[in-house]
Every structure is written in C-alpha cells, then in structure tokens.
GROMACS .gro file of C-alpha atoms in nm:
model
  394
    1MET     CA    1   4.955   4.327  -3.968
    2LYS     CA    2   4.944   4.565  -3.672
    3LYS     CA    3   4.644   4.378  -3.528
    4LEU     CA    4   4.824   4.045  -3.557
    5LEU     CA    5   5.131   4.188  -3.388
    6LEU     CA    6   4.918   4.330  -3.106
    7ILE     CA    7   4.746   3.994  -3.053
    8LEU     CA    8   5.083   3.815  -3.034
    9ILE     CA    9   5.210   4.068  -2.777
   10LEU     CA   10   4.899   4.024  -2.559
   11PHE     CA   11   4.924   3.644  -2.584
   12ALA     CA   12   5.290   3.653  -2.480
   13ALA     CA   13   5.204   3.879  -2.185
   14CYS     CA   14   4.933   3.639  -2.066
   15ILE     CA   15   5.168   3.342  -2.093
   16GLY     CA   16   5.428   3.538  -1.896
   17LEU     CA   17   5.184   3.612  -1.613
   18ILE     CA   18   5.082   3.247  -1.588
   19SER     CA   19   5.443   3.134  -1.591
   20GLN     CA   20   5.525   3.374  -1.305
   21THR     CA   21   5.252   3.217  -1.093
   22ALA     CA   22   5.309   2.854  -1.177
   23GLU     CA   23   5.521   2.637  -1.397
   24PHE     CA   24   5.359   2.341  -1.574
   25SER     CA   25   5.499   2.032  -1.731
   26LYS     CA   26   5.333   1.815  -1.992
   27LYS     CA   27   5.265   1.550  -1.728
   28GLY     CA   28   5.039   1.781  -1.524
   29LEU     CA   29   5.301   1.872  -1.264
   30VAL     CA   30   5.292   2.221  -1.118
   31THR     CA   31   5.528   2.444  -0.918
   32ILE     CA   32   5.388   2.740  -0.722
   33PRO     CA   33   5.585   2.967  -0.483
   34ARG     CA   34   5.451   2.996  -0.128
   35GLU     CA   35   5.417   3.377  -0.164
   36THR     CA   36   5.157   3.337  -0.440
   37ARG     CA   37   4.814   3.477  -0.366
   38PHE     CA   38   4.540   3.217  -0.334
   39VAL     CA   39   4.329   3.364  -0.617
   40ASP     CA   40   4.630   3.368  -0.852
   41ALA     CA   41   4.711   3.007  -0.764
   42VAL     CA   42   4.352   2.900  -0.829
   43ASN     CA   43   4.351   3.079  -1.166
   44ALA     CA   44   4.670   2.899  -1.262
   45LEU     CA   45   4.540   2.560  -1.147
   46GLU     CA   46   4.216   2.617  -1.337
   47VAL     CA   47   4.412   2.607  -1.661
   48MET     CA   48   4.539   2.260  -1.567
   49SER     CA   49   4.194   2.152  -1.450
   50GLN     CA   50   4.031   2.243  -1.779
   51GLN     CA   51   4.314   2.081  -1.974
   52TYR     CA   52   4.327   1.748  -1.790
   53ALA     CA   53   3.982   1.712  -1.623
   54ASN     CA   54   3.770   1.944  -1.838
   55LYS     CA   55   3.640   2.112  -1.521
   56LYS     CA   56   3.626   2.475  -1.415
   57ILE     CA   57   3.731   2.583  -1.067
   58ILE     CA   58   3.475   2.806  -0.892
   59ASN     CA   59   3.614   2.998  -0.596
   60SER     CA   60   3.337   3.115  -0.360
   61SER     CA   61   3.563   3.148  -0.055
   62SER     CA   62   3.660   3.480   0.101
   63PHE     CA   63   4.024   3.376   0.145
   64ASN     CA   64   4.284   3.567  -0.061
   65GLN     CA   65   4.605   3.551   0.142
   66GLU     CA   66   4.931   3.385   0.043
   67ILE     CA   67   4.897   3.008   0.001
   68GLY     CA   68   5.164   2.969   0.270
   69ILE     CA   69   5.304   2.639   0.142
   70PRO     CA   70   5.556   2.580  -0.138
   71ILE     CA   71   5.439   2.359  -0.423
   72LYS     CA   72   5.713   2.198  -0.632
   73GLU     CA   73   5.652   1.954  -0.916
   74ILE     CA   74   5.330   1.807  -0.777
   75LEU     CA   75   5.029   1.693  -0.977
   76TRP     CA   76   4.785   1.983  -1.014
   77ARG     CA   77   4.499   1.801  -0.834
   78GLU     CA   78   4.719   1.708  -0.539
   79ALA     CA   79   4.849   2.065  -0.528
   80LEU     CA   80   4.493   2.201  -0.520
   81THR     CA   81   4.394   1.962  -0.241
   82LEU     CA   82   4.708   2.048  -0.043
   83ILE     CA   83   4.653   2.425  -0.071
   84ILE     CA   84   4.288   2.395   0.029
   85SER     CA   85   4.360   2.168   0.327
   86TYR     CA   86   4.645   2.390   0.448
   87ASN     CA   87   4.421   2.699   0.447
   88ASN     CA   88   4.118   2.526   0.610
   89LEU     CA   89   3.893   2.545   0.306
   90VAL     CA   90   3.648   2.295   0.154
   91LEU     CA   91   3.663   2.146  -0.195
   92GLU     CA   92   3.339   2.010  -0.343
   93GLU     CA   93   3.330   1.827  -0.675
   94LEU     CA   94   3.035   1.912  -0.896
   95PRO     CA   95   2.943   1.800  -1.248
   96GLY     CA   96   3.174   1.999  -1.472
   97ALA     CA   97   3.327   2.207  -1.193
   98LEU     CA   98   3.523   2.210  -0.866
   99LEU     CA   99   3.378   2.438  -0.596
  100ILE     CA  100   3.594   2.596  -0.324
  101LYS     CA  101   3.408   2.714  -0.012
  102ASP     CA  102   3.489   2.852   0.332
  103PHE     CA  103   3.504   2.587   0.604
  104THR     CA  104   3.296   2.802   0.842
  105THR     CA  105   3.016   2.821   0.587
  106GLU     CA  106   3.019   2.443   0.559
  107LYS     CA  107   2.994   2.406   0.936
  108GLU     CA  108   2.704   2.650   0.959
  109GLU     CA  109   2.517   2.467   0.682
  110GLU     CA  110   2.564   2.134   0.860
  111LYS     CA  111   2.442   2.289   1.185
  112LYS     CA  112   2.130   2.428   1.016
  113LYS     CA  113   2.047   2.085   0.876
  114MET     CA  114   2.026   1.936   1.226
  115VAL     CA  115   1.667   1.888   1.341
  116PHE     CA  116   1.560   1.752   1.681
  117PRO     CA  117   1.223   1.634   1.820
  118ASP     CA  118   1.193   1.956   2.024
  119THR     CA  119   1.250   2.176   1.717
  120LYS     CA  120   0.952   2.403   1.674
  121GLN     CA  121   0.763   2.476   1.355
  122ILE     CA  122   0.586   2.785   1.223
  123LYS     CA  123   0.263   2.786   1.025
  124ILE     CA  124   0.253   3.059   0.760
  125SER     CA  125  -0.097   3.148   0.638
  126SER     CA  126  -0.149   3.402   0.362
  127ILE     CA  127  -0.423   3.560   0.155
  128PHE     CA  128  -0.359   3.707  -0.189
  129PHE     CA  129  -0.647   3.924  -0.307
  130LYS     CA  130  -0.683   4.186  -0.576
  131VAL     CA  131  -0.918   4.481  -0.535
  132ASP     CA  132  -1.009   4.790  -0.736
  133LYS     CA  133  -0.789   5.076  -0.614
  134SER     CA  134  -1.060   5.345  -0.633
  135PHE     CA  135  -1.302   5.129  -0.432
  136LEU     CA  136  -1.035   5.057  -0.173
  137ASN     CA  137  -0.967   5.429  -0.134
  138SER     CA  138  -1.339   5.503  -0.101
  139ILE     CA  139  -1.386   5.287   0.209
  140GLY     CA  140  -1.063   5.407   0.372
  141ILE     CA  141  -0.904   5.087   0.503
  142ASP     CA  142  -0.623   5.143   0.752
  143TRP     CA  143  -0.405   4.832   0.714
  144SER     CA  144  -0.181   4.938   1.003
  145THR     CA  145  -0.471   4.857   1.240
  146LEU     CA  146  -0.487   4.491   1.137
  147TYR     CA  147  -0.486   4.286   1.458
  148LYS     CA  148  -0.629   3.941   1.532
  149GLY     CA  149  -0.806   3.927   1.198
  150LYS     CA  150  -0.979   4.266   1.232
  151VAL     CA  151  -0.910   4.592   1.051
  152ASP     CA  152  -1.047   4.947   1.080
  153VAL     CA  153  -1.246   5.099   0.793
  154SER     CA  154  -1.367   5.457   0.760
  155LEU     CA  155  -1.738   5.507   0.687
  156GLY     CA  156  -1.711   5.878   0.625
  157PHE     CA  157  -1.513   5.868   0.300
  158MET     CA  158  -1.670   6.003  -0.016
  159GLY     CA  159  -1.809   5.721  -0.226
  160ALA     CA  160  -1.851   5.485   0.069
  161SER     CA  161  -2.227   5.541   0.098
  162ASN     CA  162  -2.302   5.244  -0.127
  163VAL     CA  163  -2.133   4.999   0.106
  164SER     CA  164  -2.143   5.178   0.441
  165ASP     CA  165  -2.460   4.995   0.547
  166GLU     CA  166  -2.305   4.655   0.480
  167LEU     CA  167  -1.986   4.751   0.661
  168LEU     CA  168  -2.178   4.895   0.955
  169THR     CA  169  -2.394   4.584   0.987
  170ALA     CA  170  -2.098   4.346   0.961
  171SER     CA  171  -1.865   4.541   1.191
  172ALA     CA  172  -1.778   4.398   1.530
  173SER     CA  173  -1.761   4.747   1.682
  174HIS     CA  174  -1.811   5.095   1.544
  175SER     CA  175  -1.805   5.457   1.650
  176LEU     CA  176  -2.048   5.696   1.484
  177GLU     CA  177  -1.855   5.999   1.609
  178SER     CA  178  -1.530   5.897   1.441
  179SER     CA  179  -1.706   5.720   1.148
  180LYS     CA  180  -1.484   5.417   1.198
  181ALA     CA  181  -1.571   5.051   1.223
  182SER     CA  182  -1.371   4.743   1.319
  183LEU     CA  183  -1.441   4.469   1.067
  184ASP     CA  184  -1.339   4.105   1.039
  185LEU     CA  185  -1.101   4.062   0.745
  186ASN     CA  186  -1.283   3.762   0.595
  187THR     CA  187  -1.614   3.949   0.615
  188LEU     CA  188  -1.459   4.249   0.443
  189LEU     CA  189  -1.330   4.029   0.161
  190LYS     CA  190  -1.674   3.871   0.117
  191ILE     CA  191  -1.832   4.218   0.088
  192ILE     CA  192  -1.571   4.322  -0.170
  193GLU     CA  193  -1.634   4.006  -0.373
  194ALA     CA  194  -2.012   4.051  -0.348
  195LYS     CA  195  -1.974   4.403  -0.489
  196GLN     CA  196  -1.755   4.258  -0.769
  197LYS     CA  197  -1.479   4.501  -0.677
  198GLY     CA  198  -1.216   4.240  -0.607
  199THR     CA  199  -1.140   3.872  -0.580
  200ILE     CA  200  -0.931   3.633  -0.371
  201ILE     CA  201  -0.658   3.491  -0.592
  202ALA     CA  202  -0.504   3.235  -0.356
  203ARG     CA  203  -0.485   3.126   0.009
  204PRO     CA  204  -0.155   2.937   0.035
  205ASN     CA  205  -0.059   2.787   0.373
  206ILE     CA  206   0.264   2.614   0.470
  207VAL     CA  207   0.426   2.475   0.786
  208VAL     CA  208   0.803   2.533   0.809
  209ILE     CA  209   1.065   2.422   1.061
  210SER     CA  210   1.226   2.716   1.239
  211GLY     CA  211   1.529   2.831   1.041
  212LYS     CA  212   1.427   2.649   0.723
  213GLU     CA  213   1.299   2.797   0.398
  214GLY     CA  214   0.950   2.729   0.269
  215PHE     CA  215   0.834   2.770  -0.090
  216ILE     CA  216   0.485   2.789  -0.241
  217GLN     CA  217   0.397   2.834  -0.607
  218VAL     CA  218   0.045   2.856  -0.745
  219GLY     CA  219   0.103   2.879  -1.118
  220GLN     CA  220   0.317   2.718  -1.384
  221ASP     CA  221   0.668   2.713  -1.528
  222PHE     CA  222   0.747   2.795  -1.888
  223SER     CA  223   1.065   2.729  -2.085
  224VAL     CA  224   1.272   2.933  -2.328
  225LYS     CA  225   1.517   2.781  -2.575
  226THR     CA  226   1.870   2.910  -2.514
  227THR     CA  227   2.220   2.813  -2.618
  228ASP     CA  228   2.534   2.779  -2.410
  229GLU     CA  229   2.892   2.873  -2.497
  230ASP     CA  230   2.941   2.551  -2.691
  231GLY     CA  231   2.629   2.605  -2.902
  232ASN     CA  232   2.420   2.339  -2.728
  233VAL     CA  233   2.046   2.413  -2.717
  234PHE     CA  234   1.868   2.360  -2.385
  235ASP     CA  235   1.548   2.468  -2.210
  236ARG     CA  236   1.567   2.734  -1.942
  237PHE     CA  237   1.264   2.729  -1.712
  238PHE     CA  238   1.104   3.030  -1.540
  239SER     CA  239   0.843   3.019  -1.264
  240THR     CA  240   0.530   3.233  -1.283
  241GLY     CA  241   0.208   3.272  -1.086
  242ILE     CA  242   0.170   3.333  -0.714
  243ILE     CA  243   0.510   3.260  -0.558
  244MET     CA  244   0.597   3.292  -0.191
  245LYS     CA  245   0.927   3.216  -0.018
  246VAL     CA  246   0.943   3.233   0.360
  247LEU     CA  247   1.226   3.188   0.608
  248PRO     CA  248   1.087   3.203   0.964
  249GLU     CA  249   1.295   3.170   1.278
  250ILE     CA  250   1.180   3.166   1.640
  251VAL     CA  251   1.368   3.410   1.865
  252GLU     CA  252   1.324   3.426   2.241
  253LYS     CA  253   1.395   3.692   2.501
  254GLY     CA  254   1.284   3.691   2.862
  255GLY     CA  255   1.060   3.390   2.809
  256THR     CA  256   0.869   3.562   2.527
  257GLU     CA  257   0.879   3.404   2.183
  258ALA     CA  258   0.868   3.602   1.860
  259ILE     CA  259   0.901   3.510   1.494
  260TYR     CA  260   1.165   3.670   1.274
  261LEU     CA  261   1.020   3.631   0.926
  262LYS     CA  262   1.190   3.688   0.591
  263THR     CA  263   0.937   3.691   0.310
  264MET     CA  264   0.949   3.721  -0.068
  265VAL     CA  265   0.618   3.733  -0.254
  266GLU     CA  266   0.567   3.754  -0.627
  267LYS     CA  267   0.277   3.769  -0.869
  268SER     CA  268   0.384   3.718  -1.228
  269ASP     CA  269   0.258   3.600  -1.565
  270ALA     CA  270   0.422   3.539  -1.901
  271THR     CA  271   0.319   3.710  -2.224
  272PRO     CA  272   0.468   3.582  -2.552
  273GLY     CA  273   0.620   3.867  -2.756
  274GLU     CA  274   0.742   3.897  -3.112
  275LEU     CA  275   1.106   3.834  -3.024
  276SER     CA  276   1.096   3.697  -2.670
  277THR     CA  277   0.863   3.618  -2.381
  278ILE     CA  278   0.776   3.908  -2.149
  279ILE     CA  279   0.729   3.838  -1.777
  280ASN     CA  280   0.498   4.085  -1.600
  281LYS     CA  281   0.604   4.075  -1.237
  282SER     CA  282   0.515   4.238  -0.905
  283THR     CA  283   0.760   4.149  -0.628
  284SER     CA  284   0.801   4.246  -0.264
  285THR     CA  285   1.062   4.142  -0.007
  286THR     CA  286   1.037   4.219   0.362
  287GLU     CA  287   1.174   4.122   0.704
  288VAL     CA  288   0.946   4.158   1.007
  289LEU     CA  289   0.922   4.056   1.372
  290LEU     CA  290   0.586   3.908   1.470
  291PHE     CA  291   0.437   3.765   1.785
  292ASP     CA  292   0.265   3.427   1.775
  293GLY     CA  293  -0.057   3.469   1.574
  294GLU     CA  294   0.023   3.822   1.459
  295GLU     CA  295  -0.034   3.937   1.100
  296THR     CA  296   0.142   4.170   0.860
  297VAL     CA  297   0.023   4.323   0.534
  298ILE     CA  298   0.205   4.383   0.206
  299ALA     CA  299   0.021   4.632  -0.014
  300GLY     CA  300   0.087   4.881  -0.292
  301LEU     CA  301   0.147   4.628  -0.573
  302TYR     CA  302  -0.044   4.789  -0.859
  303ASP     CA  303  -0.125   4.673  -1.209
  304THR     CA  304  -0.351   4.807  -1.483
  305ASP     CA  305  -0.622   4.606  -1.657
  306GLU     CA  306  -0.736   4.740  -1.992
  307THR     CA  307  -1.068   4.620  -2.137
  308LYS     CA  308  -1.252   4.713  -2.455
  309VAL     CA  309  -1.616   4.812  -2.404
  310ARG     CA  310  -1.878   4.882  -2.670
  311SER     CA  311  -2.117   5.164  -2.582
  312GLY     CA  312  -2.415   5.318  -2.756
  313ILE     CA  313  -2.782   5.249  -2.816
  314PRO     CA  314  -2.880   4.907  -2.676
  315ILE     CA  315  -2.944   4.629  -2.930
  316LEU     CA  316  -2.868   4.855  -3.227
  317LYS     CA  317  -2.502   4.895  -3.130
  318ASP     CA  318  -2.454   4.516  -3.138
  319LEU     CA  319  -2.605   4.450  -3.482
  320PRO     CA  320  -2.383   4.281  -3.744
  321TRP     CA  321  -2.191   4.510  -3.976
  322TRP     CA  322  -2.386   4.396  -4.279
  323VAL     CA  323  -2.718   4.532  -4.142
  324PHE     CA  324  -2.686   4.860  -4.331
  325GLY     CA  325  -2.392   4.963  -4.111
  326ILE     CA  326  -2.627   5.064  -3.830
  327ARG     CA  327  -2.379   4.947  -3.564
  328TYR     CA  328  -2.135   5.220  -3.670
  329LEU     CA  329  -2.402   5.490  -3.640
  330THR     CA  330  -2.544   5.378  -3.307
  331GLY     CA  331  -2.237   5.262  -3.116
  332TYR     CA  332  -1.865   5.299  -3.062
  333ASN     CA  333  -1.576   5.111  -2.898
  334ARG     CA  334  -1.385   5.253  -2.607
  335SER     CA  335  -1.110   5.132  -2.375
  336GLU     CA  336  -1.141   5.126  -1.998
  337SER     CA  337  -0.843   5.114  -1.766
  338LYS     CA  338  -0.880   4.991  -1.410
  339ILE     CA  339  -0.598   5.008  -1.159
  340GLY     CA  340  -0.595   4.706  -0.931
  341GLU     CA  341  -0.402   4.671  -0.606
  342MET     CA  342  -0.262   4.341  -0.483
  343ILE     CA  343  -0.300   4.299  -0.106
  344ILE     CA  344  -0.111   4.020   0.071
  345VAL     CA  345  -0.191   3.930   0.432
  346ILE     CA  346   0.060   3.702   0.606
  347LYS     CA  347   0.002   3.541   0.945
  348ALA     CA  348   0.262   3.349   1.147
  349GLU     CA  349   0.175   3.098   1.419
  350ILE     CA  350   0.406   2.882   1.630
  351VAL     CA  351   0.316   2.514   1.603
  352GLU     CA  352   0.379   2.273   1.889
  353SER     CA  353   0.697   2.068   1.864
  354LEU     CA  354   0.696   1.692   1.817
  355ASP     CA  355   0.776   1.634   2.186
  356GLU     CA  356   0.484   1.854   2.294
  357ARG     CA  357   0.246   1.675   2.056
  358ILE     CA  358   0.364   1.335   2.183
  359ASN     CA  359   0.313   1.443   2.546
  360LYS     CA  360  -0.032   1.579   2.464
  361THR     CA  361  -0.124   1.255   2.287
  362THR     CA  362   0.001   1.056   2.585
  363THR     CA  363  -0.206   1.271   2.821
  364ILE     CA  364  -0.519   1.219   2.610
  365LYS     CA  365  -0.457   0.845   2.601
  366GLU     CA  366  -0.417   0.840   2.978
  367LYS     CA  367  -0.746   1.027   3.022
  368VAL     CA  368  -0.922   0.785   2.789
  369GLU     CA  369  -0.780   0.489   2.982
  370GLU     CA  370  -0.888   0.647   3.312
  371HIS     CA  371  -1.235   0.701   3.170
  372ARG     CA  372  -1.250   0.338   3.057
  373ASP     CA  373  -1.131   0.217   3.399
  374SER     CA  374  -1.393   0.428   3.576
  375ARG     CA  375  -1.665   0.292   3.348
  376ALA     CA  376  -1.543  -0.061   3.419
  377ASP     CA  377  -1.552   0.006   3.795
  378ILE     CA  378  -1.908   0.141   3.772
  379LYS     CA  379  -2.017  -0.159   3.567
  380THR     CA  380  -1.860  -0.398   3.820
  381TYR     CA  381  -2.029  -0.210   4.107
  382PHE     CA  382  -2.376  -0.241   3.954
  383GLU     CA  383  -2.321  -0.606   3.865
  384GLU     CA  384  -2.223  -0.687   4.226
  385ASN     CA  385  -2.521  -0.492   4.364
  386ASP     CA  386  -2.759  -0.669   4.127
  387GLU     CA  387  -2.621  -1.005   4.239
  388ASP     CA  388  -2.664  -0.914   4.610
  389MET     CA  389  -3.022  -0.800   4.551
  390PHE     CA  390  -3.098  -1.122   4.366
  391ASN     CA  391  -2.960  -1.330   4.658
  392GLU     CA  392  -3.168  -1.130   4.911
  393LYS     CA  393  -3.487  -1.198   4.714
  394LYS     CA  394  -3.413  -1.568   4.727
   0.00000   0.00000   0.00000
C-alpha cells in the first residue's frame, strides 16, 4: 500500500511539472510561457510528439536560454517550428525522430561539403607490420630517425650478431665507430620477413580531399543479435580487422605547406565466447603535423601469441598413443608465448589539384603537337629537297 501511494505521489509530481511548463489540450494545442527554458520546452513538446507523431525529439544544440516568444494554444508542431526559427536553430526530420541542431554547425557542414577544382588532395600511404618484440629490441631500431624512407639501426646490440651482416650490407650508410647504420625501411622489412621474425599484414593506401575523412578496412564485419526497447530483434554489426580513419588538412604559412593529420588506427579480431563475442582490439589515435612526403610511426601496440609445442626425442615423441605409450615417455607438450609488436608507418603526400593536372596535361599535349609539327616540317623539307634534286638531274 505504501509503495502504491508513493508511486501515485511521484506521478502527480511529474504531471505537475509538465503542466507548469506547458498546457495541452486533446487536440494537440500547447501553451508555453516565454520565460520557459528551451530544454524544458523541448521536453514538454516531446510528450506531444510521441503522442501524435510517434517521434522522439533529440536536442543536440547548445542553446538553453529562455524561448523568448509566448506560445498560446498553437499546435505542438507549429510551436516547435516557431521556437526553433525564433532562436536561429535547425530542425531536421529523421525516421522516428526530430533532430534539433545549432545553425552555425549546419553552416560549417555545408561549407565543408564545398569542393572546387583547385581543392588539393592528400595521399595517405601506410604499412602495418608485426614483428617479434625481442628481435626488434636486439637490432635497436630508432623509429624517431625515420626520414625519407630510411631509419637508423644499431649494430652493437646484444643478439644482433645474427643479422648484423645483412643489415651492414643492405645499409645505405653506416658508421663503425657508433655501430649505427641507415637502412631503407622496405629492405629492413624484407630482412625481418626472411628471418621469419615478422610479417607485413597490410599496405593500405588512400587519396583524400583536404578536410575530408578517409576510411580503410581490411577485414570483415560480424553481427550480434540484440533487442531494442520494444523487444524487436535486430542485427548489430561490428567492424574488425585492420581499420584506419584519417582526416588530413593542408595548412599553409609563409608559402610553406604542411599537413595536419588526424589518424585512428585499429587492429582487431572477434573471438566467439560462451556467452558473447569477445573483440580483441589494439587502437591508437594521434594528431601530427607533417611536411609533404614526411612519415610518422605508431608503435607499442603489443599482443601475445601462445602456441603449443611438442618437445622430446625426435620421431619417438610423435608416435601414436597406442604404440606402447612411448610418446608419453619420450616427449612432452609445452606452451610458448611470444610478444609481438604492431608497427604502423604512415606517410602523407600532397597530390596535385585538378587544375594543376589539367594544366600539366595541356602542356604535354602542346609539346606533343609541337613535336608533330616539327616532324611534319622536316618531312616537308626533305620532300622539297628530293624534288629539287630530281629536277636538277633531269
């Protein structure tokens, strides 16, 4: 009885708050005082929206002042439109909802969508490779020295003797005193793969207009069955694999162009569990300033690979169990854990605009035409000379 009484009191209080903000009639008319806060007015109108249009009202605007205009016995939809127009906001109708946004945000989005022939593009090249952490430490790579596709490696580290000859031979320049060598990145990756200490997972490339977002996924999506508030079952999809989102923008100062690059990289995979699906994920987000053709490195994304290995006396350890149980006397199973590090190299290059490419194409065409004209002139010259010589012989 006490619980029922408490519920009735709370219900009456809620009705009282709504009635203070707005007064409804059965015909969908609404009255709202001009001193009402915008958020309170939207909450009150949302009740009418769900009742008559079955739509929620989503308020993503930053405005929360008084509505500034009296509303008296107006249809709820007209009242909402009037309040939004009066306060310079934007109303967008979505399936199942009405979205309220700031007008400035709408203007900025429209401005960003504008693209012109002289708009420049940026080519984003990347390399995702995974390498054994202990091996990487043994050769002492200094990723901060990466410049124009070359990186410094240390030949004096313990454990580097097995590969020092290969690194020394392949290096573009080296100093025996400092035990350092400058090595081409692609050559280094080939040496690592040849030693079976790492592998290149992906080399995604993408060209993006300045100020636009680019997206690359090398992998697959999987779905999970979920239910909404009404009990409807639907599939919710998740993306896994090698995922890269980039948002480059060209900035200029004093005639020098640079690239402001926002990057999100992810390596993930899905593992089905007993109750739900587990997503193993390594993610990194960064913002950097790069010159045209400059590279940056994202490292330190570790994961552990566990493998089962059978050791013991060769041949005997692999015999079937029914051969007198010899396999149990001559061998045993053990687990090996290897820590791998994901290295991501990202390079940004400014691509010529459409106008520049058109002008270059026009210049090439003009040169070809000039070459053709000169060949035609030479041909005409020889033909005339041959004709004169023939007349002289006569």
